[in-house]
């Protein structure tokens, strides 16, 4: 008995967006000086912090070393204060392990790892406030951090979640929408080539609708990429202005 | 867009208070949906006209309480705010909210929704410590101000609120925005809409009553929804639809659990709810949650016939199988509609506490008495009134309601017919100006001609094909025509051409909306409510002879020897029907009898005979093809079911003079077979093109246990009925004929029909493919395509077919999605059921009116032959062939006296016993014993049991244990039905002393020569459905009587 009407007859969602509209994205790069790369992103009320170390020599077990490319090590975590009710979240629980793996897969597809054989790149992402679309916000944050670290990538990796309500795909779901019984899909895209780095969905959806969902997700990802691109260019301008001084 | 945040305090699942932050995006451009818009708002869809005197913005409280008044079509220019809509959704539940949504979608109603909370300048965040109501009022006011400014002051805005503080606070703030109360608003702007005023005072009173309720508790409180949902999930409770037993409305109700076979308890059957306390304020039709009672309290159902007075009897459950019994713990969804009630007479009014409160008795037995407050009780005595239920608190024995409008005095023909319409939720206002404006103009001076552009795009069959129609005599709304010809390269071409309604009725137009809402043409015993305006149904869409008409055609190329289909063509065509034949004429031509075809009268004899030969040849080929098709379906197991089939006979003035029983001409079947063939092929086509969103019609196989009565009855006569498949059933029904008594076969077929499930429309995406089968017709796919003038389903199918053809050509068109289509299909199914129900009720009404005027003791027409078709504990169920009436006959009275017949055939009532056996029932008393066997003919006297609050019913009484001598029951089974209708009309007219009261429709019938039923095929179809329908009603009756 989901009492909420996720998409009104007039085409508005709960928070006043239309079906294809993204939440407001604000981001900053280079928030920490000590890490090689870092970024902070707000997508609506979902806030995430990403930090990148590397590429550097393998640490820990050397047996994981790959001889033709770099190893990517991802860690995802959520702050205790990130949800409405404070909750201790120990490392290595199922959900965050899964999320870490997804991130790893995504970035293995995007970073030119073969340039750094026998080395390691660490990506740490922390959700500071969760309001839906955690995975995609993490990917977007990590992309910025990787760029900030100067690690070459094929393209930006942009991610977005899409839900399906009343035969209409909704872009960039917020928490209430995600919990409103919507089948949602997360997609990470390399926008320039249109390659999909990761596609994840664990809800039921009719096969016929998959196509429209993916299309909507790709459009949304391209929207995100535009914003990220702007953020990067702005950051570069600021940085070069600083260095000129 | 600007992002703001909105703080909410919500309760978490564990009951703790949680602070939730939600985003809230505002934008500058929100469409205002006004024709006066100065800022080029993106107004698509419904737009408020600019020529109104004002726009009105109702406050939240008004929308919550007085939505019904805002539903009046007279009140125009309503702007609903999002704030108000959300309040309705939260406070009033989904049903009320959907009503509001439908109102907003309805193009006939001038109202729009303004999304005020997402508009940058009209949104006002809630302040700290501000109450919800105050904030909502402020929001609505700021929306009103925004509107005034947005329209640059061109239109005055009226905000209606019942909050007197708000009136005082806001009314002087802004020049163009007036803030007034509801009463004042209605008085100053709509003083002529009397109905609205009455409704207003009625609602106000109901609201006041609600506030001053007593506190003694009559019922248990309902459980909160979370508890119910959890209970359903873990199997403690069961969910279902409550249906009250019509004959024991006080006592018995069943909850039909829908699809959820409860695994934990292993129950999949229905749950019995006994008594009003256990029913706990649920009303017939509500979706409820029940809790099962312990095993020791389970009861069985009563099987005895009860006297219609509905007095309570002690349960005779000892010998009955106990069934799951439960009590209602909560209601998921109320399903209240408008109810027709009757005010009590003054003597019976209980002047208990407050003379303004009156308990009214609903027409429907299954609905509890409704308490309403009114001052008009005296004037409304013996009137039928429409009421709505507002609430039913646990402190009140009866639900509270308010009156909506007065129908008229009980017992009058018009009132009773209106009652039937309202009880079946049928609303058929005359077509509005705007709808009629969409229609092409046709007048004798300016006859309609095909559009040259259309002529080029359509396939022109006017010269190439010999097209003719076969219909009942005098019928002028022809929606199907046929053609058949030999192809030059060998092979046959069979064509079915259907009126192209979709050309005139564009999707989404007002006419389309209205047709969709009606879904079908409603036929009552004495009148008809058309689905489409007359200009279409009787003229432009009707495929009349000798004029050019648009058609949708299906053309098959058949192998001339094997009659296999080689290819099929669908498409829009232009035809001119050469002959408008009627059945008798066609049959005469086929039989080689001498018959004159009126179309050929002008020609010289030579040409005449040549044309006649041509036509006869075509008819013969057609019959040949149809025989083949029928044989094919018979091999598959098609059923022929019993219905009372009649034909209207018209005199020179096109008045129906009599209904003649069907003389089963072969040509009837030929036409029907061609239509079934066309329907089948269209179904195949659209299903293949749109596997997930095609509208088909299926007929699920019946449940075997329903056949038990049929098998038992047949065994009494020594027949065996094999019900394993439709083929075996058809075969064994074919054989079960008693040469002495043709009624036996008829009754058996009737019982088989009762066992059938109902044929339904569905969307192919919603049902697995193995359930597409049509049991009765033995076809794997079937739909309705051939009568778009009187069925909306056919209109949808036409559109689907056109879309399928576009798809073949590589064009794609937007179609209704599976879900929408399934909703539409359900709606049409519902409407059809209502139409059939209304039709049956109106027939019963006329039967009662007919017999009411007759003295049962002296009038010979009240005595008739009847056949026993079922046996119950204390009586019989009989069928009266002469009037087509079924009903119970009691052998034991309430005082325990039984009916026996003396040696001289005279009956007497005395104390004794009744003993029931499987195929006969014996009554014995001191003066002897009498046995009644199944299929025995007896004589009954028919009288009317009048009932002030409900519909009158017929009372049957045995007067002789032998067939009625004078009657010859089967010769003219329903001739009397039409006479009866005419008779009743005559009586009504006489009593009113007005010659002009002859119903308007019959005049229209005369004018457009429309037969009441358009053609025999549809008539057959309808009767078939009606008899399928009967099953539901009789099943209910049987519920009352069988365990």
Coordinates of C-alpha atoms in Angstrom, one line a residue, chain A residues 37-197:
Chain A
X37 CA 43.1 13.2 -5.6
X38 CA 39.9 14.0 -3.9
X39 CA 36.4 15.3 -4.6
X40 CA 33.2 16.2 -2.8
X41 CA 29.9 15.9 -4.5
X42 CA 26.3 16.8 -3.6
X43 CA 23.5 15.3 -5.7
X44 CA 20.4 16.6 -4.2
X45 CA 20.6 15.6 -0.6
X46 CA 23.0 12.7 -1.2
X47 CA 26.5 13.8 -0.3
X48 CA 29.7 11.8 -0.9
X49 CA 33.4 12.3 -0.5
X50 CA 35.9 10.4 -2.6
X51 CA 39.6 10.1 -2.1
X52 CA 42.2 8.6 -4.5
X53 CA 45.7 7.4 -3.6
X54 CA 48.0 6.2 -6.3
X55 CA 49.1 4.8 -8.5
X56 CA 51.6 3.5 -6.1
X57 CA 53.5 0.3 -5.3
X58 CA 51.5 -2.7 -4.2
X59 CA 50.8 -2.6 -0.5
X60 CA 49.8 -5.5 1.6
X61 CA 49.8 -8.9 -0.1
X62 CA 52.1 -8.7 -3.1
X63 CA 50.6 -11.7 -4.5
X64 CA 47.7 -9.7 -6.0
X65 CA 50.1 -7.8 -8.2
X66 CA 49.2 -7.9 -11.9
X67 CA 52.0 -7.7 -14.3
X68 CA 50.3 -6.0 -17.2
X69 CA 48.2 -3.4 -15.4
X70 CA 47.3 -1.7 -12.2
X71 CA 45.2 -3.2 -9.5
X72 CA 42.2 -1.0 -8.4
X73 CA 41.2 -1.2 -4.8
X74 CA 37.9 0.4 -3.9
X75 CA 36.3 0.9 -0.5
X76 CA 32.8 2.1 0.1
X77 CA 31.5 3.2 3.4
X78 CA 28.6 5.1 4.9
X79 CA 28.9 7.6 7.7
X80 CA 27.0 6.7 10.9
X81 CA 25.1 10.0 10.6
X82 CA 24.3 9.5 6.9
X83 CA 20.7 8.3 7.4
X84 CA 17.8 9.6 9.4
X85 CA 18.5 7.3 12.2
X86 CA 22.1 7.0 13.4
X87 CA 23.4 3.6 12.9
X88 CA 26.9 2.1 13.4
X89 CA 28.1 0.6 10.2
X90 CA 31.1 -1.7 10.6
X91 CA 33.4 -2.2 7.7
X92 CA 33.0 -5.1 5.5
X93 CA 29.3 -5.6 5.8
X94 CA 27.6 -7.2 2.9
X95 CA 26.1 -4.2 1.4
X96 CA 29.2 -2.1 1.4
X97 CA 31.4 -5.0 0.1
X98 CA 29.0 -5.4 -2.8
X99 CA 29.1 -1.7 -3.5
X100 CA 32.9 -1.7 -3.3
X101 CA 33.0 -4.5 -5.9
X102 CA 30.7 -2.6 -8.2
X103 CA 32.8 0.4 -7.9
X104 CA 35.9 -1.6 -8.7
X105 CA 34.4 -3.1 -11.8
X106 CA 33.3 0.3 -13.0
X107 CA 36.7 1.9 -12.7
X108 CA 38.5 -1.1 -14.1
X109 CA 36.6 -0.4 -17.2
X110 CA 37.4 3.3 -17.2
X111 CA 40.9 3.8 -16.0
X112 CA 43.7 3.0 -18.4
X113 CA 45.2 0.5 -16.0
X114 CA 47.7 -1.0 -18.5
X115 CA 49.8 2.2 -18.2
X116 CA 50.7 1.3 -14.6
X117 CA 51.7 -2.3 -14.4
X118 CA 52.5 -3.8 -11.0
X119 CA 51.0 -0.9 -9.2
X120 CA 47.9 -0.1 -7.3
X121 CA 45.3 2.6 -7.2
X122 CA 43.1 3.1 -4.1
X123 CA 39.7 4.7 -4.3
X124 CA 37.9 5.4 -1.0
X125 CA 34.4 6.7 -1.1
X126 CA 32.3 7.7 1.9
X127 CA 28.6 8.6 1.9
X128 CA 28.1 11.5 4.2
X129 CA 24.4 11.8 3.7
X130 CA 22.3 9.2 2.0
X131 CA 19.2 10.3 0.0
X132 CA 19.0 7.8 -2.8
X133 CA 21.2 6.9 -5.7
X134 CA 24.2 6.1 -3.5
X135 CA 26.0 4.1 -6.0
X136 CA 25.8 6.6 -8.8
X137 CA 26.8 9.5 -6.6
X138 CA 29.8 7.4 -5.5
X139 CA 30.8 6.8 -9.1
X140 CA 30.5 10.4 -9.9
X141 CA 32.5 11.5 -6.9
X142 CA 35.2 8.9 -7.6
X143 CA 35.5 10.0 -11.2
X144 CA 36.2 13.6 -10.1
X145 CA 38.7 12.3 -7.6
X146 CA 40.5 10.2 -10.2
X147 CA 40.6 13.1 -12.5
X148 CA 42.0 15.3 -9.7
X149 CA 44.7 12.7 -9.1
X150 CA 45.7 13.0 -12.7
X151 CA 45.2 9.3 -13.6
X152 CA 44.3 8.9 -17.2
X153 CA 40.9 7.5 -18.0
X154 CA 39.1 6.6 -21.2
X155 CA 36.4 9.0 -20.4
X156 CA 34.4 10.4 -17.5
X157 CA 32.4 7.6 -15.9
X158 CA 29.0 9.0 -15.1
X159 CA 26.3 7.0 -13.3
X160 CA 22.7 7.5 -12.7
X161 CA 19.8 5.6 -11.3
X162 CA 16.5 5.3 -13.2
X163 CA 13.2 4.1 -11.9
X164 CA 10.1 3.0 -13.7
X165 CA 6.7 4.3 -12.6
X166 CA 3.5 4.4 -14.6
X167 CA 5.3 3.3 -17.8
X168 CA 7.6 6.4 -17.5
X169 CA 11.2 6.2 -16.5
X170 CA 12.2 8.6 -13.7
X171 CA 15.8 9.8 -13.7
X172 CA 17.9 10.1 -10.6
X173 CA 15.7 8.7 -7.9
X174 CA 15.7 10.1 -4.4
X175 CA 15.3 8.1 -1.3
X176 CA 11.5 8.2 -1.0
X177 CA 11.2 7.2 -4.6
X178 CA 13.6 4.3 -4.2
X179 CA 11.7 3.1 -1.3
X180 CA 8.3 3.5 -3.0
X181 CA 8.4 0.2 -4.6
X182 CA 9.9 1.3 -7.9
X183 CA 12.0 -1.1 -10.0
X184 CA 15.2 0.8 -10.3
X185 CA 18.3 0.4 -12.5
X186 CA 21.7 1.9 -12.0
X187 CA 23.9 2.5 -15.1
X188 CA 27.4 3.8 -15.4
X189 CA 28.3 5.2 -18.8
X190 CA 31.3 6.4 -20.6
X191 CA 29.3 9.1 -22.3
X192 CA 31.5 9.9 -25.3
X193 CA 31.6 6.5 -26.7
X194 CA 28.3 5.5 -25.2
X195 CA 29.9 2.4 -23.6
X196 CA 28.3 1.0 -20.6
X197 CA 30.7 0.4 -17.7

